[in-house]
C-alpha cells in the first residue's frame, strides 16, 4: 500500500517548490533531492550534466528503462544593469512577465540572493509613455518590463549579479495553496513530477530490468540533461513525467485521471510502450486519459527525435494555467505514481 497520499504529496511538493531551480542554476533543489535520497539509502549520483540519477537494480541489465522528471524551472535572465539598480531581464524558458505580475522576484547572484520588484511602469500615463500601450490591449513583454532593486551597481556586483544571473518568483510568493483535492502553485510543472520520482525511488523494488530514475537538468531550455544521459546510457525505453495543459482545444478532464500522450510538437510517442502503460494502469484500476498536445515537448519526445531511445512515453497530470500559477489534482499526481510503480515492478514486457 502506497504511503503517498494527497497530504504527503502536498507536503513534499511544497518543500520542493520552495527550492529555487532555474535552468542551469539548480543547486538548491539538488541539495534537497540528494539529502532525501541519502536518507532513503538508494544508489544515486550527480552526473556531469547536473542530472541526479537513481539506479534501481533489476534482475537483468538488458533493456534498461529510464523515468525522468525535470527539476529546472522557468524564469528570466539578467541582460543588463542600469543606473539606480534597475535590471533588464529576458525570458528563461517559456516564461511571460504578465504571468508573474508586478511583485517580488529573487535574483540568484553568485554570492548572495537579493530581491527586487518586477515592474511594468506607472498606470497614470498618457501616450507620451510607452506603458500606455499596456492599457490598450497589448501584452507586457520582457523588453518592456524591468526589475527594480534600488541598489547601486557596486552593491549588485558584490552580490554577484551580472548578465546571466537567474531571476525567479520571490520565494514568499511561491508557497503552494491547497484547494480541496487540488494544489495551486508556481512550478508544479517540474516539482510535482520530481515528487513522483521520489515516490518511485521508495516503491520500485527488484524490477525485471535496471531502472534509472533521473531528475533531469535544463529541460526547459532543450532537454539538455536528458539528452546527455540518454546518449550515454543504453536504454530500451524512456518515460517522462510531465504536466498536461487543460484547455478547450484538448478533450482532457480535470480530476484524478492521469494523461498519456500520443503526440506532441516533437513527434509521436511509441504506441507499444503506451499500450504497456495502459495495461499497467488497468491492472491497478486507473483509466488513463489520452491526448495529442501542441506547443509542447518532453524529455522523452526530444530524446526520441534525436535517436537516443527507441521508445518514449509521457505520463502526465492535468494542469490549469501551465507555466503560470498552476492548479492540479493531487489525486492525478498520486495516480501517476501508482501506475508507474505497477509498470516498473510488474508490467515490463
Coordinates of C-alpha atoms in Angstrom, one line a residue:
X1 CA 0.0 0.0 0.0
X2 CA 1.4 3.4 -1.0
X3 CA 2.0 5.9 1.7
X4 CA 2.0 8.7 -0.9
X5 CA -1.5 10.1 -0.3
X6 CA -2.6 13.7 -1.1
X7 CA -1.4 15.1 2.1
X8 CA 2.1 13.6 1.7
X9 CA 2.3 14.8 -1.9
X10 CA 1.3 18.3 -0.9
X11 CA 4.0 18.4 1.8
X12 CA 6.8 17.1 -0.4
X13 CA 5.8 19.3 -3.3
X14 CA 5.7 22.4 -1.0
X15 CA 9.3 21.7 0.1
X16 CA 10.4 21.2 -3.5
X17 CA 8.7 24.3 -4.8
X18 CA 10.5 26.4 -2.1
X19 CA 13.8 25.3 -3.6
X20 CA 14.7 27.6 -6.4
X21 CA 15.9 25.8 -9.5
X22 CA 16.0 28.0 -12.7
X23 CA 17.6 26.2 -15.6
X24 CA 21.3 25.8 -15.2
X25 CA 21.3 27.0 -11.5
X26 CA 19.7 24.0 -9.8
X27 CA 21.9 23.6 -6.8
X28 CA 19.2 24.4 -4.2
X29 CA 16.8 21.7 -5.4
X30 CA 19.8 19.3 -6.0
X31 CA 20.7 19.5 -2.3
X32 CA 17.1 18.7 -1.3
X33 CA 16.9 15.7 -3.6
X34 CA 20.3 14.3 -2.6
X35 CA 19.6 14.6 1.1
X36 CA 16.2 12.9 0.6
X37 CA 17.9 10.0 -1.3
X38 CA 20.7 9.8 1.3
X39 CA 18.0 9.3 3.9
X40 CA 16.3 6.7 1.8
X41 CA 19.5 4.8 1.2
X42 CA 19.2 4.2 -2.6
X43 CA 22.1 4.3 -5.0
X44 CA 22.3 7.8 -6.6
X45 CA 24.8 10.2 -8.1
X46 CA 25.0 13.6 -9.9
X47 CA 26.4 13.3 -13.4
X48 CA 28.4 15.9 -15.4
X49 CA 25.3 17.4 -16.9
X50 CA 23.8 18.1 -13.4
X51 CA 21.3 15.3 -13.6
X52 CA 20.6 13.4 -10.4
X53 CA 20.4 9.7 -11.3
X54 CA 19.0 7.0 -9.1
X55 CA 19.6 3.3 -10.1
X56 CA 17.2 0.6 -9.0
X57 CA 19.0 -2.7 -10.0
X58 CA 16.8 -5.2 -11.9
X59 CA 17.0 -8.9 -12.4
X60 CA 18.9 -8.1 -15.6
X61 CA 20.7 -5.1 -17.1
X62 CA 19.4 -5.8 -20.6
X63 CA 16.7 -3.5 -21.8
X64 CA 17.1 -0.8 -19.0
X65 CA 14.4 1.8 -18.6
X66 CA 14.6 5.4 -17.6
X67 CA 11.9 7.6 -16.0
X68 CA 12.7 11.3 -16.0
X69 CA 11.2 14.3 -14.1
X70 CA 12.9 17.6 -14.9
X71 CA 14.0 19.6 -11.8
X72 CA 14.5 23.0 -13.5
X73 CA 12.0 25.8 -13.6
X74 CA 11.4 28.7 -15.9
X75 CA 12.2 32.4 -15.1
X76 CA 14.3 35.1 -16.5
X77 CA 17.9 36.1 -17.1
X78 CA 19.5 39.4 -16.3
X79 CA 20.6 41.1 -19.6
X80 CA 22.0 44.4 -18.3
X81 CA 22.4 46.6 -15.2
X82 CA 21.3 50.2 -15.5
X83 CA 22.0 53.1 -13.1
X84 CA 19.8 53.2 -9.9
X85 CA 19.7 49.4 -9.6
X86 CA 17.4 48.8 -12.5
X87 CA 17.9 45.5 -14.3
X88 CA 17.0 44.5 -17.8
X89 CA 15.7 40.9 -17.9
X90 CA 14.8 38.4 -20.7
X91 CA 13.0 35.1 -20.6
X92 CA 14.4 31.8 -19.5
X93 CA 12.3 29.0 -20.9
X94 CA 8.6 29.6 -21.6
X95 CA 8.2 32.5 -19.1
X96 CA 6.0 35.5 -19.7
X97 CA 6.2 38.6 -17.4
X98 CA 2.4 39.1 -17.3
X99 CA 2.0 35.7 -15.7
X100 CA 4.1 36.7 -12.7
X101 CA 2.7 40.2 -12.5
X102 CA 4.4 43.1 -10.7
X103 CA 5.9 41.9 -7.4
X104 CA 8.9 40.4 -5.6
X105 CA 11.4 38.3 -7.5
X106 CA 14.6 36.7 -6.4
X107 CA 17.9 37.2 -8.2
X108 CA 20.3 34.3 -7.6
X109 CA 23.6 36.2 -7.5
X110 CA 26.9 34.3 -7.5
X111 CA 27.5 35.3 -3.8
X112 CA 24.0 36.0 -2.5
X113 CA 20.4 36.1 -3.4
X114 CA 18.8 39.5 -3.5
X115 CA 15.2 40.5 -4.0
X116 CA 13.8 43.1 -6.4
X117 CA 10.4 44.1 -7.9
X118 CA 9.4 43.0 -11.4
X119 CA 8.0 46.3 -12.7
X120 CA 5.9 47.3 -15.7
X121 CA 5.7 51.1 -15.1
X122 CA 3.0 53.5 -13.8
X123 CA -0.6 53.4 -14.9
X124 CA -1.3 57.1 -14.7
X125 CA 0.3 58.0 -18.0
X126 CA -0.5 59.3 -21.4
X127 CA 0.5 58.3 -24.9
X128 CA 3.8 60.1 -24.2
X129 CA 4.8 57.0 -22.1
X130 CA 5.4 53.5 -23.6
X131 CA 3.5 52.0 -20.7
X132 CA 0.3 53.4 -22.2
X133 CA 0.2 50.5 -24.7
X134 CA -0.3 48.1 -21.8
X135 CA -3.7 49.7 -21.1
X136 CA -4.8 49.3 -24.7
X137 CA -4.9 45.5 -25.1
X138 CA -1.2 44.8 -25.7
X139 CA 0.6 42.3 -23.6
X140 CA 3.6 43.1 -21.4
X141 CA 6.9 41.8 -22.9
X142 CA 10.2 41.2 -21.2
X143 CA 11.6 44.1 -23.3
X144 CA 9.1 46.5 -21.7
X145 CA 9.5 45.1 -18.2
X146 CA 12.4 45.5 -15.7
X147 CA 13.4 44.7 -12.2
X148 CA 13.9 47.4 -9.6
X149 CA 16.5 46.6 -6.8
X150 CA 17.3 50.2 -5.6
X151 CA 20.9 49.0 -5.1
X152 CA 23.9 50.7 -6.5
X153 CA 25.9 49.0 -9.3
X154 CA 28.8 48.2 -6.9
X155 CA 26.3 46.6 -4.5
X156 CA 24.9 44.4 -7.2
X157 CA 28.3 43.4 -8.4
X158 CA 29.3 42.5 -4.8
X159 CA 26.3 40.2 -4.7
X160 CA 27.4 38.6 -7.9
X161 CA 24.5 39.9 -10.0
X162 CA 25.6 40.1 -13.7
X163 CA 24.5 39.3 -17.2
X164 CA 23.2 35.8 -17.0
X165 CA 22.0 35.9 -13.3
X166 CA 18.8 34.0 -13.0
X167 CA 15.6 35.6 -11.8
X168 CA 12.7 33.6 -10.3
X169 CA 9.5 34.4 -8.5
X170 CA 10.2 35.5 -4.9
X171 CA 10.2 32.6 -2.5
X172 CA 7.5 34.0 -0.3
X173 CA 5.2 34.1 -3.4
X174 CA 5.8 30.5 -4.3
X175 CA 4.4 28.7 -1.3
X176 CA 1.7 26.3 -2.6
X177 CA -2.0 26.7 -1.7
X178 CA -4.5 23.9 -1.1
X179 CA -7.8 24.0 -2.9
X180 CA -9.6 20.8 -1.6
X181 CA -8.3 18.0 -3.7
X182 CA -6.1 20.4 -5.7
X183 CA -2.8 22.0 -5.2
X184 CA -2.1 25.5 -6.6
X185 CA 1.5 26.8 -7.0
X186 CA 4.1 28.1 -9.3
X187 CA 6.5 25.4 -10.7
X188 CA 4.2 22.4 -10.3
X189 CA 5.4 21.7 -13.9
X190 CA 8.6 20.3 -12.5
X191 CA 8.3 20.0 -8.7
X192 CA 5.3 17.7 -8.7
X193 CA 6.9 15.4 -11.2
X194 CA 10.1 15.3 -9.0
X195 CA 7.9 14.3 -6.1
X196 CA 6.5 11.4 -8.1
X197 CA 10.1 10.4 -8.9
X198 CA 11.0 10.3 -5.2
X199 CA 7.9 8.1 -4.6
X200 CA 9.2 5.7 -7.3
X201 CA 12.6 5.6 -5.6
X202 CA 10.8 4.4 -2.5
X203 CA 8.4 1.9 -4.1
X204 CA 10.2 0.3 -7.0
X205 CA 11.8 -2.9 -5.8
X206 CA 13.6 -5.6 -7.7
X207 CA 12.2 -4.7 -11.2
X208 CA 12.6 -7.1 -14.1
X209 CA 15.3 -4.8 -15.7
X210 CA 17.5 -2.0 -14.4
X211 CA 15.5 1.2 -13.8
X212 CA 17.1 4.6 -13.8
X213 CA 15.1 7.4 -12.2
X214 CA 16.5 10.7 -13.5
X215 CA 15.9 14.2 -12.0
X216 CA 16.9 15.8 -15.3
X217 CA 18.6 19.2 -15.7
X218 CA 17.9 22.1 -18.1
X219 CA 14.8 20.5 -19.6
X220 CA 13.2 23.9 -20.1
X221 CA 16.0 25.0 -22.5
X222 CA 16.1 22.0 -24.7
X223 CA 16.1 18.8 -22.6
X224 CA 19.8 19.1 -22.2
X225 CA 20.2 16.8 -19.2
X226 CA 18.0 14.0 -20.6
X227 CA 19.8 14.1 -24.0
X228 CA 23.2 13.9 -22.2
X229 CA 22.0 10.9 -20.1
X230 CA 20.2 9.0 -22.9
X231 CA 23.2 9.4 -25.2
X232 CA 25.5 7.7 -22.7
X233 CA 23.2 5.1 -21.2
X234 CA 21.8 2.2 -23.3
X235 CA 18.0 2.4 -22.8
X236 CA 15.1 0.4 -24.3
X237 CA 12.5 2.9 -23.1
X238 CA 12.3 6.4 -21.6
X239 CA 9.2 7.7 -19.8
X240 CA 8.9 11.4 -19.0
X241 CA 6.7 12.7 -16.1
X242 CA 5.0 15.9 -17.0
X243 CA 2.1 18.2 -16.8
X244 CA -0.8 18.1 -19.3
X245 CA -2.3 21.5 -20.2
X246 CA -6.0 21.8 -19.5
X247 CA -7.5 23.8 -22.4
X248 CA -10.7 23.7 -24.6
X249 CA -8.7 22.5 -27.5
X250 CA -7.9 19.2 -25.8
X251 CA -10.5 16.7 -24.7
X252 CA -9.0 16.3 -21.2
X253 CA -10.9 16.5 -18.0
X254 CA -9.7 17.9 -14.7
X255 CA -9.6 15.4 -11.9
X256 CA -7.7 12.3 -10.7
X257 CA -7.1 10.6 -14.1
X258 CA -3.6 11.0 -15.5
X259 CA -3.0 11.6 -19.1
X260 CA -0.8 9.6 -21.6
X261 CA 0.4 11.5 -24.6
X262 CA 0.1 10.1 -28.1
X263 CA 1.9 13.0 -29.8
X264 CA 3.4 16.4 -29.1
X265 CA 5.3 19.0 -31.1
X266 CA 8.4 16.8 -31.4
X267 CA 6.6 13.8 -32.8
X268 CA 4.8 10.6 -32.0
X269 CA 5.2 8.7 -28.8
X270 CA 5.7 4.9 -29.0
X271 CA 2.4 3.1 -29.3
X272 CA 3.7 -0.2 -28.0
X273 CA 5.1 1.4 -24.8
X274 CA 1.8 3.4 -24.4
X275 CA -0.1 0.1 -24.5
X276 CA 2.1 -1.4 -21.9
X277 CA 1.5 1.6 -19.6
X278 CA -2.3 1.5 -20.3
X279 CA -2.3 -2.2 -19.3
X280 CA -0.5 -1.5 -16.1
X281 CA -3.0 1.3 -15.3
X282 CA -5.9 -1.1 -16.0
X283 CA -4.3 -3.6 -13.6
X284 CA -4.5 -1.1 -10.7
X285 CA -8.0 0.2 -11.7
X286 CA -6.9 3.5 -13.2
X287 CA -8.4 4.6 -16.5
X288 CA -5.9 6.9 -18.2
X289 CA -6.9 9.7 -20.5
X290 CA -5.0 10.1 -23.8
X291 CA -4.2 13.3 -25.7
X292 CA -2.4 14.9 -28.7
X293 CA -0.7 18.1 -27.5
X294 CA 0.6 21.1 -29.3
X295 CA 3.4 23.6 -28.3
X296 CA 4.9 21.0 -26.0
X297 CA 7.9 18.8 -25.7
X298 CA 9.2 16.4 -23.1
X299 CA 12.5 14.6 -22.2
X300 CA 11.0 11.5 -23.9
X301 CA 9.9 13.0 -27.2
X302 CA 13.1 15.1 -27.6
X303 CA 15.3 12.0 -26.9
X304 CA 13.3 10.0 -29.4
X305 CA 13.6 12.8 -32.0
X306 CA 17.4 12.7 -31.7
X307 CA 17.5 9.0 -31.9
X308 CA 18.7 8.4 -28.3
X309 CA 16.0 6.0 -27.4
X310 CA 13.8 3.7 -29.5
X311 CA 10.7 4.1 -27.4
X312 CA 9.4 7.0 -25.4
X313 CA 6.2 7.9 -23.5
X314 CA 4.9 10.8 -21.4
X315 CA 2.7 10.3 -18.4
X316 CA 1.2 13.5 -17.1
X317 CA -1.3 15.0 -14.7
X318 CA -3.9 17.5 -15.9
X319 CA -3.0 21.1 -15.0
X320 CA -4.6 24.5 -15.3
X321 CA -2.5 27.6 -16.0
X322 CA 0.5 25.7 -17.2
X323 CA 3.8 27.7 -16.9
X324 CA 1.9 30.1 -14.6
X325 CA 0.2 29.7 -11.2
X326 CA -0.6 26.1 -11.9
X327 CA -3.5 24.1 -10.4
X328 CA -3.5 20.3 -10.4
X329 CA -5.5 17.5 -8.8
X330 CA -3.4 15.8 -6.1
X331 CA -5.2 12.5 -7.0
X332 CA -3.9 12.6 -10.5
X333 CA -0.3 13.2 -9.2
X334 CA -0.7 10.2 -6.8
X335 CA -2.2 8.1 -9.6
X336 CA 0.9 8.7 -11.8
X337 CA 2.9 7.1 -9.0
X338 CA 0.6 4.2 -8.7
X339 CA 0.6 3.5 -12.4
X340 CA 4.4 3.7 -12.8
X341 CA 5.1 1.7 -9.7
X342 CA 2.9 -1.1 -11.1
X343 CA 4.5 -0.9 -14.6
X344 CA 8.1 -0.8 -13.3
X345 CA 7.6 -3.6 -10.8
X346 CA 5.3 -5.9 -12.7
X347 CA 4.3 -4.7 -16.2
X348 CA 7.6 -4.5 -18.2
X349 CA 7.4 -6.9 -21.1

